[in-house]
Amino acid sequence: LHLSLAQMDLCIEAFGTSKQKRALNSRRMNAVGSDILSTAVTKAAENIIDAKGITALIQDVAQDDVQNISIFLPPCHEDADKPEDVYKFEDILSPAEYEALRVPAEVFINITPEEIIKKTEEKSYCSFVLEELKILPPDEKRRDHKARCLWFLDILIKFSFLKVIKKKHPMGPECPHIISKKLMKNFTQLTYNNGSVQNLISASMKAKITAYVIALALHINNFQVDLTVLQNDMKLQESRIMDIAKAMRLKVSKTKGPPELAPDKNHKLATLSLPLPVQKAPGGLRKRKKMK
């Protein structure tokens, strides 16, 4: 499909990267008297977007994402003295969001070994969460903290599987309103399709969710995380999660998998330790046409 300049502007407005949108806004500021958003052009662009389909547009946007992974990472405090301050917990969950997790996380606090077996058979939660539930600390305060973190991590992973979000509360009534709002605001992009504005989880948003899942998993598990378990839970290609882990300045090594999850298979273990590895230029990331 060949788009006119104005039609391309509309596509950039809906699907472009931050850099493209800044360039577009700058050009519009200088385009005195240019009515680039005329009704006719708007209708033409709508037809093109509808005809091309949402899936193809997601793939179009994805081409830019690999080289821009760094802009989707949690804030990195390079001058931190301790691993826990590199990706601060407060940058993942605000105090208000953390407090809102108290009630839904109660399902984990008193979970029994028999219930964990049942939940594993039913695949109610991701493998990472199920493995960590087996080793909840006995201390009441620490147990509550870990339960809240695991509940949010599981919701993040489940949210990452959605494509176009049509419900106001896509994760169900048990998900607190403040958490639903956080998911929609921080981990979706607004897009136009079939005559309406929708929230989309594009390839870049899936990368952002993955980065936040890794950061939270590091806090849960003493700043070491089995990337292979998370990769399988999130249905990612290994190269994709490795790109994100390296962009987060993690050291990656080989390890054996958990006893219940193919222990003989080599897993990738990511460690957050100081000093952080030297940041590599974004251009060094591999560019792939197909991403999950």
Steps between C-alpha positions, in 0.01 A plus 500: 500500500625847410407770750494874440696718742188596696382139516842392623480772766180349631657155511801642689261673739331169577789255478829689482794491737560789742772635271271494196220673692739778617614557142139510382399755766800717414410499130136582575605801708679636192223416255312831522156487342535138394177312573660155500220353710222574254193279508575342162853401591390377841243275334758371251745417780226327698422285196865406458540411868181293496592330172854415603389356832629532852736200484696638205530839669634336817771337289579833331554669836704202622774568245613804702461341840811281517736794472304701755471246783680733741214753502262232630710393799427596862709799617858382554696663783854429381665666801323273750706349784277192538333272242154580643549868412587445131137432406319642798193319625308830511556538124321169446220540757405825669407489872129539411516220242687277745237561766222414253659156448447401866150355450546305172836361620334336799427203273873423510577562867333187639531281192565132582731255316188314382356821355827574322491154338141562390582847364797351312277240336245766411776738382327775698826692547826523310784257579718767662225587748415137575865420574536804729178417686668179616760699688302786657683625811340408837540855635158668468621836366740351245240243395243775437752705301597210277136400448414852377798502262415156360135591448594814303765316298245235400251770396770675293580179313132422436446859382785463249302236308219740413516667159226760464334584832129565478398473865547772760615241756663230286648307794168441673323640807759367748764732350499831695396808302836672556681196357269483194564871444876446529494217244299702249700820546853358513489185289270576204504732201195685371410404144222562250313206348151437359386853576602509866798557727632183664779399736759280330781287640755540221840332479656796680246479783565126536872583526422757769286250695782244472752749640277581797434129560876437507560795735228380739625140483847624597355665811305183583793262458803673651605662170541178305234373262465199272436671167403173331208450739377856433559457127279190497238665720480800266531293180798699376791412274821454699677767293229751590520456878881493476500836319284648775709350783822631345345843447420492874874447568455151647771233497377182333640152570388139455331301775295184546123537491277451809437132590135515389577692179738296281797495742736354239445785260743792506328814619617861478553665839501881518672672792487865601833582659724802542685646325259485208639376165588775253198614299518394136372723221136430405612445141666178611163335559395256231214604279241230440196513277285260701452539871265336746 
